[in-house]
Tab-separated table of C-alpha atoms in Angstrom:
chain	number	residue	atom	x	y	z
A	1	MET	CA	-3.496	44.625	-45.679
A	2	LYS	CA	-6.770	42.789	-45.111
A	3	HIS	CA	-4.955	39.435	-44.957
A	4	ILE	CA	-2.502	40.802	-42.384
A	5	LEU	CA	-5.338	42.058	-40.186
A	6	LEU	CA	-7.107	38.705	-40.380
A	7	LEU	CA	-3.856	36.909	-39.463
A	8	CYS	CA	-3.311	39.195	-36.473
A	9	LEU	CA	-6.898	38.630	-35.335
A	10	ALA	CA	-6.540	34.867	-35.623
A	11	LEU	CA	-3.265	34.912	-33.674
A	12	THR	CA	-4.794	37.075	-30.936
A	13	THR	CA	-7.734	34.678	-30.655
A	14	VAL	CA	-5.411	31.660	-30.296
A	15	LEU	CA	-3.280	33.374	-27.635
A	16	HIS	CA	-6.375	34.458	-25.709
A	17	ALA	CA	-7.728	30.901	-25.794
A	18	ALA	CA	-4.390	29.555	-24.546
A	19	ASP	CA	-4.420	32.007	-21.584
A	20	LYS	CA	-8.050	31.375	-20.658
A	21	LYS	CA	-8.229	30.059	-17.105
A	22	PRO	CA	-10.973	27.607	-16.068
A	23	LYS	CA	-13.170	28.864	-13.244
A	24	ALA	CA	-12.417	27.950	-9.659
A	25	MET	CA	-14.002	24.809	-8.257
A	26	ARG	CA	-16.248	25.099	-5.202
A	27	LEU	CA	-14.558	22.740	-2.805
A	28	LYS	CA	-15.910	22.454	0.742
A	29	GLY	CA	-13.764	23.475	3.680
A	30	ASP	CA	-11.939	26.398	5.282
A	31	VAL	CA	-9.117	28.111	3.389
A	32	ILE	CA	-5.764	27.705	5.170
A	33	LEU	CA	-3.460	28.845	2.356
A	34	ALA	CA	-3.985	30.826	-0.841
A	35	ASP	CA	-1.733	32.581	-3.342
A	36	ASP	CA	-2.743	34.093	-6.692
A	37	PHE	CA	0.826	35.316	-7.450
A	38	LYS	CA	-0.328	38.856	-8.155
A	39	ALA	CA	2.427	40.448	-6.046
A	40	GLU	CA	5.610	41.808	-7.629
A	41	LYS	CA	7.763	39.261	-5.800
A	42	LEU	CA	7.224	35.692	-4.667
A	43	ASP	CA	5.988	35.429	-1.076
A	44	GLU	CA	8.873	34.500	1.225
A	45	LYS	CA	6.723	31.784	2.798
A	46	TRP	CA	7.467	29.721	-0.313
A	47	VAL	CA	10.736	27.877	0.315
A	48	TYR	CA	13.188	26.475	-2.244
A	49	ALA	CA	16.901	25.803	-2.703
A	50	LYS	CA	18.969	28.759	-3.878
A	51	GLY	CA	22.299	29.013	-5.691
A	52	GLU	CA	23.857	28.897	-9.156
A	53	GLU	CA	23.000	25.222	-9.625
A	54	ALA	CA	19.451	25.487	-8.302
A	55	ALA	CA	16.086	25.796	-10.024
A	56	LYS	CA	14.554	29.232	-10.517
A	57	PHE	CA	11.189	30.487	-9.299
A	58	GLU	CA	9.685	33.865	-10.127
A	59	ILE	CA	6.415	35.626	-10.802
A	60	ALA	CA	5.836	36.153	-14.529
A	61	ASP	CA	2.614	37.374	-16.148
A	62	GLY	CA	0.732	36.998	-12.876
A	63	ALA	CA	1.674	33.346	-12.321
A	64	LEU	CA	4.454	31.295	-10.753
A	65	LEU	CA	7.088	30.404	-13.352
A	66	MET	CA	9.013	27.253	-12.425
A	67	ASP	CA	12.305	26.757	-14.267
A	68	GLN	CA	14.497	23.708	-13.662
A	69	ALA	CA	17.495	25.663	-15.020
A	70	ALA	CA	20.723	24.086	-13.734
A	71	GLY	CA	18.974	22.049	-11.053
A	72	LYS	CA	18.081	18.366	-11.133
A	73	GLY	CA	14.464	19.373	-10.762
A	74	ALA	CA	12.417	22.285	-9.456
A	75	VAL	CA	10.983	21.852	-5.951
A	76	ILE	CA	9.168	24.526	-3.923
A	77	TRP	CA	7.035	24.175	-0.807
A	78	ARG	CA	5.023	26.139	1.725
A	79	ALA	CA	4.122	25.108	5.268
A	80	PHE	CA	0.683	25.328	6.852
A	81	ASP	CA	0.295	27.301	10.080
A	82	ALA	CA	-0.499	23.977	11.768
A	83	PRO	CA	-0.631	20.342	10.542
A	84	VAL	CA	-3.974	19.080	9.209
A	85	GLN	CA	-5.367	15.600	8.580
A	86	ASP	CA	-7.891	16.017	5.764
A	87	VAL	CA	-7.076	18.655	3.180
A	88	SER	CA	-7.550	19.664	-0.442
A	89	VAL	CA	-5.546	21.764	-2.874
A	90	GLN	CA	-6.664	23.217	-6.175
A	91	LEU	CA	-4.429	25.092	-8.577
A	92	LEU	CA	-4.004	26.089	-12.180
A	93	VAL	CA	-1.327	24.157	-14.065
A	94	LYS	CA	0.252	24.787	-17.460
A	95	PRO	CA	3.109	22.329	-18.293
A	96	TRP	CA	4.000	24.219	-21.481
A	97	ALA	CA	7.705	23.315	-21.714
A	98	CYS	CA	8.504	20.505	-19.267
A	99	SER	CA	8.128	16.769	-18.748
A	100	TRP	CA	5.628	17.183	-15.904
A	101	ILE	CA	4.437	19.327	-13.013
A	102	ALA	CA	3.510	17.562	-9.773
A	103	PHE	CA	2.011	18.620	-6.451
A	104	GLY	CA	0.998	17.096	-3.161
A	105	PHE	CA	1.305	17.273	0.608
A	106	TYR	CA	4.206	16.457	2.890
A	107	ALA	CA	4.163	15.091	6.447
A	108	PRO	CA	5.806	16.826	9.422
A	109	GLY	CA	9.602	16.467	9.379
A	110	ASP	CA	12.879	18.237	8.650
A	111	ARG	CA	12.934	17.465	4.924
A	112	PRO	CA	9.655	18.344	3.146
A	113	GLY	CA	10.860	16.795	-0.111
A	114	GLY	CA	11.548	13.535	1.698
A	115	GLN	CA	8.296	13.562	3.658
A	116	ARG	CA	5.996	13.074	0.652
A	117	LYS	CA	4.235	9.772	0.222
A	118	LEU	CA	2.380	10.484	-3.006
A	119	ASN	CA	1.728	13.252	-5.490
A	120	VAL	CA	-0.363	14.136	-8.518
A	121	ALA	CA	1.524	14.782	-11.764
A	122	VAL	CA	0.246	16.557	-14.881
A	123	THR	CA	2.035	16.040	-18.215
A	124	PRO	CA	2.100	18.150	-21.404
A	125	LYS	CA	-0.145	15.602	-23.138
A	126	GLY	CA	-2.864	16.012	-20.538
A	127	ALA	CA	-2.212	12.898	-18.447
A	128	VAL	CA	-3.037	13.152	-14.729
A	129	VAL	CA	-1.187	10.577	-12.622
A	130	VAL	CA	-1.304	9.684	-8.913
A	131	ARG	CA	2.120	8.339	-7.940
A	132	ASP	CA	3.698	6.580	-4.986
A	133	VAL	CA	6.738	8.847	-4.528
A	134	LYS	CA	8.998	6.357	-2.709
A	135	ASN	CA	8.472	3.454	-5.120
A	136	GLN	CA	7.920	5.636	-8.212
A	137	GLU	CA	4.814	3.583	-8.870
A	138	VAL	CA	1.737	4.807	-10.743
A	139	LEU	CA	-1.312	4.126	-8.561
A	140	LYS	CA	-3.885	5.430	-11.018
A	141	SER	CA	-4.030	7.685	-14.070
A	142	ALA	CA	-6.414	9.435	-16.450
A	143	ASN	CA	-6.050	11.502	-19.612
A	144	THR	CA	-7.695	14.896	-20.036
A	145	ARG	CA	-6.128	15.447	-23.502
A	146	ILE	CA	-5.766	19.134	-22.654
A	147	PRO	CA	-2.891	20.731	-24.660
A	148	SER	CA	0.217	21.807	-22.739
A	149	THR	CA	-0.322	25.451	-23.739
A	150	GLU	CA	-3.729	25.620	-22.027
A	151	TRP	CA	-4.390	26.122	-18.334
A	152	GLN	CA	-6.159	23.318	-16.528
A	153	ARG	CA	-7.454	23.599	-12.978
A	154	VAL	CA	-6.664	20.498	-10.948
A	155	ALA	CA	-7.910	19.653	-7.453
A	156	PHE	CA	-6.512	16.952	-5.179
A	157	GLU	CA	-8.465	16.039	-2.034
A	158	SER	CA	-7.102	13.750	0.682
A	159	LYS	CA	-9.730	12.614	3.197
A	160	GLY	CA	-8.962	9.641	5.397
A	161	ASP	CA	-7.675	6.974	3.028
A	162	LYS	CA	-9.579	8.367	0.045
A	163	ILE	CA	-8.155	10.438	-2.822
A	164	THR	CA	-10.261	12.404	-5.270
A	165	VAL	CA	-8.761	14.252	-8.245
A	166	GLN	CA	-10.807	16.703	-10.285
A	167	VAL	CA	-9.915	18.557	-13.470
A	168	ASN	CA	-11.972	21.590	-14.462
A	169	ASP	CA	-14.776	20.641	-12.063
A	170	ARG	CA	-14.968	17.011	-13.209
A	171	VAL	CA	-13.876	13.992	-11.153
A	172	VAL	CA	-11.258	12.058	-13.154
A	173	LEU	CA	-9.702	9.828	-10.478
A	174	GLU	CA	-10.777	8.203	-7.227
A	175	LEU	CA	-8.882	5.651	-5.168
A	176	LYS	CA	-8.176	4.505	-1.646
A	177	THR	CA	-4.682	4.162	-0.194
A	178	GLU	CA	-3.127	4.359	3.262
A	179	LEU	CA	-0.414	6.566	1.746
A	180	THR	CA	-2.730	9.568	1.965
A	181	GLU	CA	-3.563	9.137	5.655
A	182	GLY	CA	-1.974	11.109	8.483
A	183	GLU	CA	-0.959	14.691	9.195
A	184	LYS	CA	-0.009	17.077	6.411
A	185	ALA	CA	2.433	19.870	7.255
A	186	GLY	CA	2.366	21.740	3.955
A	187	VAL	CA	1.991	21.671	0.181
A	188	LEU	CA	4.835	20.972	-2.246
A	189	LEU	CA	5.108	21.662	-5.992
A	190	ASN	CA	7.749	20.213	-8.265
A	191	LEU	CA	8.614	20.237	-11.932
A	192	TYR	CA	10.976	18.216	-14.087
A	193	GLY	CA	12.468	18.726	-17.541
A	194	GLY	CA	12.226	22.424	-18.364
A	195	LYS	CA	9.720	25.165	-17.538
A	196	GLY	CA	6.081	25.370	-16.530
A	197	SER	CA	3.572	27.638	-14.839
A	198	VAL	CA	1.321	27.389	-11.795
A	199	ASP	CA	-1.310	29.846	-10.559
A	200	GLU	CA	-4.077	30.348	-7.989
A	201	VAL	CA	-2.982	27.823	-5.370
A	202	GLU	CA	-5.680	27.330	-2.721
A	203	VAL	CA	-5.588	24.844	0.144
A	204	LYS	CA	-8.607	24.024	2.299
A	205	LYS	CA	-9.033	22.035	5.490
A	206	VAL	CA	-11.700	19.468	4.697
A	207	LYS	CA	-14.471	19.107	7.268
């Protein structure tokens, strides 16, 4: 009986550690979009393709569950009330059963998925990669070595031609590229190769 209790305690400790969420980063700017996915249903302002052969999005355990399902990938986006030039987004990411989860901004246009110039991808092995979407080229990468079952809080700031990526309040990537310049109309999340979770999305207009 004692061994069973110790096993249950150890398992509970592991699960609690896996669900522990890093504290929010104090990024400067005014909040223009925020969602902690605490509602019973996903906010209708989030837009995604629907149908039998589409990816699935739902709120599960107080977070956004992204499931590629029968789709070729899972893509969901949300528009800002008005376009902005300099902007940051921070969110919690857990790529527990997928190839990667990516996020970034899209420019004004009819096809948000086609209006992205670059994004930040997080893999199950803890890699954080800034990619040129059109050319599928890695611009810069770092490795946090955070397990796929643990939440990591990632922030992506686009200011002028400068990109800064932070993980759990630590700068891991900095670079300059013209791909990040210009107006941003909204934020887009996408996942490939299975399932993953996202939580506490917050977007700020950078001053």
